[in-house]
PDB file of C-alpha atoms and ligand atoms in Angstrom:
ATOM      1  CA  MET A   1      -0.103   0.090   0.108  1.00 96.00           C
ATOM      2  CA  ASN A   2       1.189   3.676  -0.505  1.00 97.00           C
ATOM      3  CA  LEU A   3       1.881   5.792   2.595  1.00 97.00           C
ATOM      4  CA  SER A   4       1.702   9.527   2.345  1.00 98.00           C
ATOM      5  CA  PHE A   5       2.827  11.278   5.586  1.00 98.00           C
ATOM      6  CA  GLU A   6       4.895  14.469   6.419  1.00 98.00           C
ATOM      7  CA  LEU A   7       8.682  13.053   7.942  1.00 98.00           C
ATOM      8  CA  ASN A   8      10.471  15.793   9.676  1.00 98.00           C
ATOM      9  CA  GLY A   9       9.099  18.748   7.807  1.00 97.00           C
ATOM     10  CA  LYS A  10       9.040  16.885   4.188  1.00 97.00           C
ATOM     11  CA  ALA A  11       6.459  15.247   2.348  1.00 98.00           C
ATOM     12  CA  ALA A  12       7.298  11.546   2.625  1.00 98.00           C
ATOM     13  CA  GLY A  13       5.607   8.747  -0.106  1.00 96.00           C
ATOM     14  CA  LEU A  14       6.769   4.736   0.522  1.00 96.00           C
ATOM     15  CA  GLU A  15       5.365   1.420  -0.657  1.00 96.00           C
ATOM     16  CA  ILE A  16       4.766  -0.540   2.618  1.00 97.00           C
ATOM     17  CA  GLU A  17       3.357  -3.674   3.915  1.00 96.00           C
ATOM     18  CA  PRO A  18       0.391  -3.451   6.092  1.00 96.00           C
ATOM     19  CA  ARG A  19       2.151  -5.275   8.632  1.00 97.00           C
ATOM     20  CA  GLU A  20       4.845  -3.037   8.947  1.00 98.00           C
ATOM     21  CA  THR A  21       5.532  -1.063  11.696  1.00 98.00           C
ATOM     22  CA  LEU A  22       6.338   2.599  12.068  1.00 98.00           C
ATOM     23  CA  ALA A  23       9.523   1.480  13.387  1.00 98.00           C
ATOM     24  CA  GLU A  24      10.626  -1.226  10.803  1.00 98.00           C
ATOM     25  CA  VAL A  25       9.680   1.530   7.980  1.00 98.00           C
ATOM     26  CA  LEU A  26      11.320   4.508   9.328  1.00 98.00           C
ATOM     27  CA  ARG A  27      14.965   2.305  10.449  1.00 98.00           C
ATOM     28  CA  ALA A  28      15.291   0.160   6.984  1.00 97.00           C
ATOM     29  CA  ARG A  29      12.889   2.113   4.316  1.00 95.00           C
ATOM     30  CA  CYS A  30      13.980   6.072   5.642  1.00 97.00           C
ATOM     31  CA  ARG A  31      17.509   4.899   7.400  1.00 97.00           C
ATOM     32  CA  LEU A  32      16.255   6.965  10.410  1.00 98.00           C
ATOM     33  CA  THR A  33      18.071   5.102  12.796  1.00 98.00           C
ATOM     34  CA  GLY A  34      17.667   7.258  15.278  1.00 98.00           C
ATOM     35  CA  VAL A  35      14.550   5.229  15.949  1.00 98.00           C
ATOM     36  CA  LYS A  36      15.824   2.441  18.377  1.00 98.00           C
ATOM     37  CA  LEU A  37      14.449  -0.718  19.179  1.00 98.00           C
ATOM     38  CA  SER A  38      14.899  -2.700  22.230  1.00 96.00           C
ATOM     39  CA  CYS A  39      12.293  -4.323  24.122  1.00 97.00           C
ATOM     40  CA  GLU A  40       9.684  -4.147  20.530  1.00 97.00           C
ATOM     41  CA  ALA A  41       6.879  -4.771  23.153  1.00 97.00           C
ATOM     42  CA  GLN A  42       5.587  -0.888  24.431  1.00 96.00           C
ATOM     43  CA  VAL A  43       7.898  -1.427  27.695  1.00 97.00           C
ATOM     44  CA  CYS A  44      11.135   0.549  27.312  1.00 98.00           C
ATOM     45  CA  GLY A  45      10.435   3.776  25.462  1.00 98.00           C
ATOM     46  CA  SER A  46      13.794   3.633  23.434  1.00 98.00           C
ATOM     47  CA  CYS A  47      11.460   3.631  19.891  1.00 98.00           C
ATOM     48  CA  THR A  48       9.601   6.931  20.378  1.00 98.00           C
ATOM     49  CA  VAL A  49       8.782   9.368  17.700  1.00 98.00           C
ATOM     50  CA  LEU A  50       6.167  11.800  17.598  1.00 98.00           C
ATOM     51  CA  VAL A  51       2.850  11.156  15.656  1.00 98.00           C
ATOM     52  CA  ASP A  52       1.027  14.579  15.477  1.00 98.00           C
ATOM     53  CA  GLY A  53       2.881  16.101  18.163  1.00 98.00           C
ATOM     54  CA  LEU A  54       2.246  13.398  20.980  1.00 98.00           C
ATOM     55  CA  PRO A  55       4.830  10.386  21.143  1.00 98.00           C
ATOM     56  CA  VAL A  56       3.873   6.670  20.235  1.00 98.00           C
ATOM     57  CA  SER A  57       6.139   3.600  20.137  1.00 98.00           C
ATOM     58  CA  ALA A  58       7.043   2.833  16.780  1.00 98.00           C
ATOM     59  CA  CYS A  59       7.933  -0.605  17.608  1.00 98.00           C
ATOM     60  CA  THR A  60       3.938  -1.531  17.877  1.00 98.00           C
ATOM     61  CA  PHE A  61       2.329   1.288  15.656  1.00 98.00           C
ATOM     62  CA  LEU A  62       1.513   0.190  12.477  1.00 98.00           C
ATOM     63  CA  ALA A  63       3.117   2.507   9.678  1.00 98.00           C
ATOM     64  CA  TYR A  64       0.008   2.836   7.799  1.00 98.00           C
ATOM     65  CA  GLU A  65      -1.354   4.698  10.769  1.00 98.00           C
ATOM     66  CA  VAL A  66       0.440   7.761  10.034  1.00 98.00           C
ATOM     67  CA  ARG A  67      -1.078   8.134   6.481  1.00 98.00           C
ATOM     68  CA  GLY A  68      -1.646  12.186   6.015  1.00 98.00           C
ATOM     69  CA  ARG A  69       0.155  12.289  10.080  1.00 98.00           C
ATOM     70  CA  ARG A  70       3.346  14.154  10.904  1.00 98.00           C
ATOM     71  CA  VAL A  71       6.050  12.011  12.067  1.00 98.00           C
ATOM     72  CA  THR A  72       9.045  13.634  13.710  1.00 98.00           C
ATOM     73  CA  THR A  73      12.354  11.679  14.891  1.00 98.00           C
ATOM     74  CA  ILE A  74      15.264  12.586  16.755  1.00 98.00           C
ATOM     75  CA  GLU A  75      16.821  13.401  13.078  1.00 98.00           C
ATOM     76  CA  GLY A  76      14.286  16.328  12.663  1.00 98.00           C
ATOM     77  CA  LEU A  77      14.893  18.409  15.871  1.00 97.00           C
ATOM     78  CA  ALA A  78      17.640  20.589  15.264  1.00 96.00           C
ATOM     79  CA  ASP A  79      16.976  23.392  12.913  1.00 94.00           C
ATOM     80  CA  GLU A  80      17.771  24.212   9.537  1.00 91.00           C
ATOM     81  CA  SER A  81      21.374  25.476  10.605  1.00 95.00           C
ATOM     82  CA  GLY A  82      22.116  22.502  12.231  1.00 94.00           C
ATOM     83  CA  ARG A  83      21.731  23.919  15.749  1.00 97.00           C
ATOM     84  CA  LEU A  84      20.721  21.480  18.265  1.00 98.00           C
ATOM     85  CA  HIS A  85      17.073  21.597  19.922  1.00 98.00           C
ATOM     86  CA  PRO A  86      17.568  22.858  23.172  1.00 98.00           C
ATOM     87  CA  LEU A  87      16.658  19.409  24.729  1.00 98.00           C
ATOM     88  CA  GLN A  88      19.421  17.713  22.724  1.00 98.00           C
ATOM     89  CA  GLN A  89      21.987  20.443  24.052  1.00 98.00           C
ATOM     90  CA  ALA A  90      20.985  20.037  27.315  1.00 98.00           C
ATOM     91  CA  PHE A  91      21.163  16.411  27.052  1.00 98.00           C
ATOM     92  CA  LEU A  92      24.842  16.812  25.930  1.00 98.00           C
ATOM     93  CA  ASP A  93      25.494  20.020  28.820  1.00 98.00           C
ATOM     94  CA  ASN A  94      24.400  17.448  31.850  1.00 97.00           C
ATOM     95  CA  PHE A  95      25.675  14.289  30.641  1.00 96.00           C
ATOM     96  CA  SER A  96      22.554  12.935  30.318  1.00 97.00           C
ATOM     97  CA  PHE A  97      23.557   9.458  28.827  1.00 96.00           C
ATOM     98  CA  GLN A  98      26.190   6.991  28.547  1.00 96.00           C
ATOM     99  CA  CYS A  99      25.377   4.612  26.058  1.00 97.00           C
ATOM    100  CA  GLY A 100      22.778   7.099  24.564  1.00 97.00           C
ATOM    101  CA  PHE A 101      20.640   3.919  23.092  1.00 97.00           C
ATOM    102  CA  CYS A 102      17.728   5.763  25.302  1.00 98.00           C
ATOM    103  CA  THR A 103      18.105   9.113  24.333  1.00 98.00           C
ATOM    104  CA  PRO A 104      16.404   9.492  21.265  1.00 98.00           C
ATOM    105  CA  GLY A 105      13.039   8.323  22.734  1.00 98.00           C
ATOM    106  CA  MET A 106      13.523  10.174  25.897  1.00 98.00           C
ATOM    107  CA  ILE A 107      14.225  13.652  24.397  1.00 98.00           C
ATOM    108  CA  LEU A 108      11.132  13.202  21.845  1.00 98.00           C
ATOM    109  CA  ALA A 109       9.111  11.957  24.804  1.00 98.00           C
ATOM    110  CA  ALA A 110      10.300  15.195  26.550  1.00 98.00           C
ATOM    111  CA  LYS A 111       9.794  17.506  23.615  1.00 98.00           C
ATOM    112  CA  ALA A 112       6.221  16.467  23.609  1.00 98.00           C
ATOM    113  CA  LEU A 113       5.787  17.181  27.544  1.00 98.00           C
ATOM    114  CA  LEU A 114       7.667  20.716  27.033  1.00 98.00           C
ATOM    115  CA  ASP A 115       5.324  21.783  24.009  1.00 97.00           C
ATOM    116  CA  GLU A 116       2.088  21.073  26.213  1.00 97.00           C
ATOM    117  CA  LYS A 117       3.026  22.314  29.334  1.00 96.00           C
ATOM    118  CA  PRO A 118       6.466  24.546  28.939  1.00 95.00           C
ATOM    119  CA  ASP A 119       6.510  25.422  32.810  1.00 95.00           C
ATOM    120  CA  VAL A 120       7.064  21.845  34.060  1.00 96.00           C
ATOM    121  CA  THR A 121       7.823  20.492  37.355  1.00 96.00           C
ATOM    122  CA  ASP A 122      10.398  17.794  38.679  1.00 97.00           C
ATOM    123  CA  ALA A 123       7.588  15.656  39.540  1.00 97.00           C
ATOM    124  CA  GLU A 124       5.866  16.090  36.213  1.00 98.00           C
ATOM    125  CA  ILE A 125       8.529  15.233  34.382  1.00 98.00           C
ATOM    126  CA  ILE A 126       9.453  12.352  36.639  1.00 97.00           C
ATOM    127  CA  SER A 127       5.807  11.090  36.163  1.00 97.00           C
ATOM    128  CA  HIS A 128       5.538  12.035  31.915  1.00 97.00           C
ATOM    129  CA  MET A 129       8.932   9.901  31.917  1.00 97.00           C
ATOM    130  CA  ASP A 130       7.916   7.044  33.425  1.00 96.00           C
ATOM    131  CA  GLY A 131       7.843   4.898  30.082  1.00 96.00           C
ATOM    132  CA  ASN A 132      11.367   5.651  28.930  1.00 98.00           C
ATOM    133  CA  LEU A 133      13.794   3.041  30.333  1.00 97.00           C
ATOM    134  CA  CYS A 134      17.417   3.997  30.759  1.00 97.00           C
ATOM    135  CA  ARG A 135      19.585   1.204  31.929  1.00 94.00           C
ATOM    136  CA  CYS A 136      23.046   3.000  32.571  1.00 92.00           C
ATOM    137  CA  THR A 137      22.646   6.905  33.129  1.00 87.00           C
ATOM    138  CA  GLY A 138      20.836   6.971  35.957  1.00 86.00           C
ATOM    139  CA  TYR A 139      17.710   9.193  36.075  1.00 95.00           C
ATOM    140  CA  LEU A 140      18.700  12.433  37.681  1.00 96.00           C
ATOM    141  CA  PRO A 141      20.659  13.905  34.891  1.00 97.00           C
ATOM    142  CA  ILE A 142      18.245  12.862  32.311  1.00 98.00           C
ATOM    143  CA  VAL A 143      15.175  15.462  34.656  1.00 98.00           C
ATOM    144  CA  LYS A 144      18.003  17.837  34.843  1.00 97.00           C
ATOM    145  CA  ALA A 145      18.664  18.305  31.310  1.00 98.00           C
ATOM    146  CA  ILE A 146      14.641  18.595  30.703  1.00 98.00           C
ATOM    147  CA  ARG A 147      14.390  21.346  33.556  1.00 97.00           C
ATOM    148  CA  GLN A 148      17.212  23.419  31.818  1.00 97.00           C
ATOM    149  CA  ALA A 149      15.417  23.042  28.074  1.00 98.00           C
ATOM    150  CA  SER A 150      12.174  23.986  29.779  1.00 97.00           C
ATOM    151  CA  LEU A 151      14.286  26.734  31.427  1.00 96.00           C
ATOM    152  CA  GLU A 152      15.661  27.961  27.800  1.00 94.00           C
ATOM    153  CA  MET A 153      12.534  27.057  25.953  1.00 93.00           C
ATOM    154  CA  ARG A 154      11.016  29.969  28.296  1.00 91.00           C
ATOM    155  CA  GLY A 155      14.054  32.281  27.701  1.00 89.00           C
ATOM    156  CA  LEU A 156      14.961  32.075  31.581  1.00 90.00           C
ATOM    157  CA  LYS A 157      18.385  31.058  30.789  1.00 77.00           C
TER     158      LYS A 157
HETATM  159  S1  FES B 201      11.212  -0.913  21.504  1.00 88.13           S
HETATM  160 FE1  FES B 201       9.303   0.094  21.625  1.00 88.13          FE
HETATM  161  S2  FES B 201       8.878   0.477  23.208  1.00 88.13           S
HETATM  162 FE2  FES B 201      10.796  -0.429  23.579  1.00 88.13          FE
HETATM  163  S1  FES B 202      22.156   5.666  28.064  1.00 88.13           S
HETATM  164 FE1  FES B 202      22.295   3.700  27.820  1.00 88.13          FE
HETATM  165  S2  FES B 202      20.354   3.089  28.236  1.00 88.13           S
HETATM  166 FE2  FES B 202      19.881   5.414  28.753  1.00 88.13          FE
END
């Protein structure tokens, strides 16, 4: 079947199998390997991407469901000049990753949160991020990075 959608701000059109997941299509056909696959059971959050601005687990989301919709992956966050999104920069500044496997999903989940509620508390960050697992960094630097990005995105830092 033909799939037309918006991918990282550009029109995309592909032939896909109806059974293919969004993660499979993004990784194998679109070469967007920032979409990470780990549990493949909607448990870890590594495969998180945004569909119409909301986080979904791409490992269990069928690709055809994005027809006519807007998909954002980590590759689409920097601006056209290559300047990193404040969340990407904050993760670097706060050493909020080690292996980095969970990081794209973490950043995209956090973006959805800050887009909806820029003035976020630590408790809200922790609650919102509980579907994204990190196996090596520990969560405090991740919360710190999201807090920093929240301040920067509101012009307070
Ligand atoms: S790989 Fe999709 S939630 Fe773990
Ligand atoms: S940085 Fe390694 S899993 Fe999170």
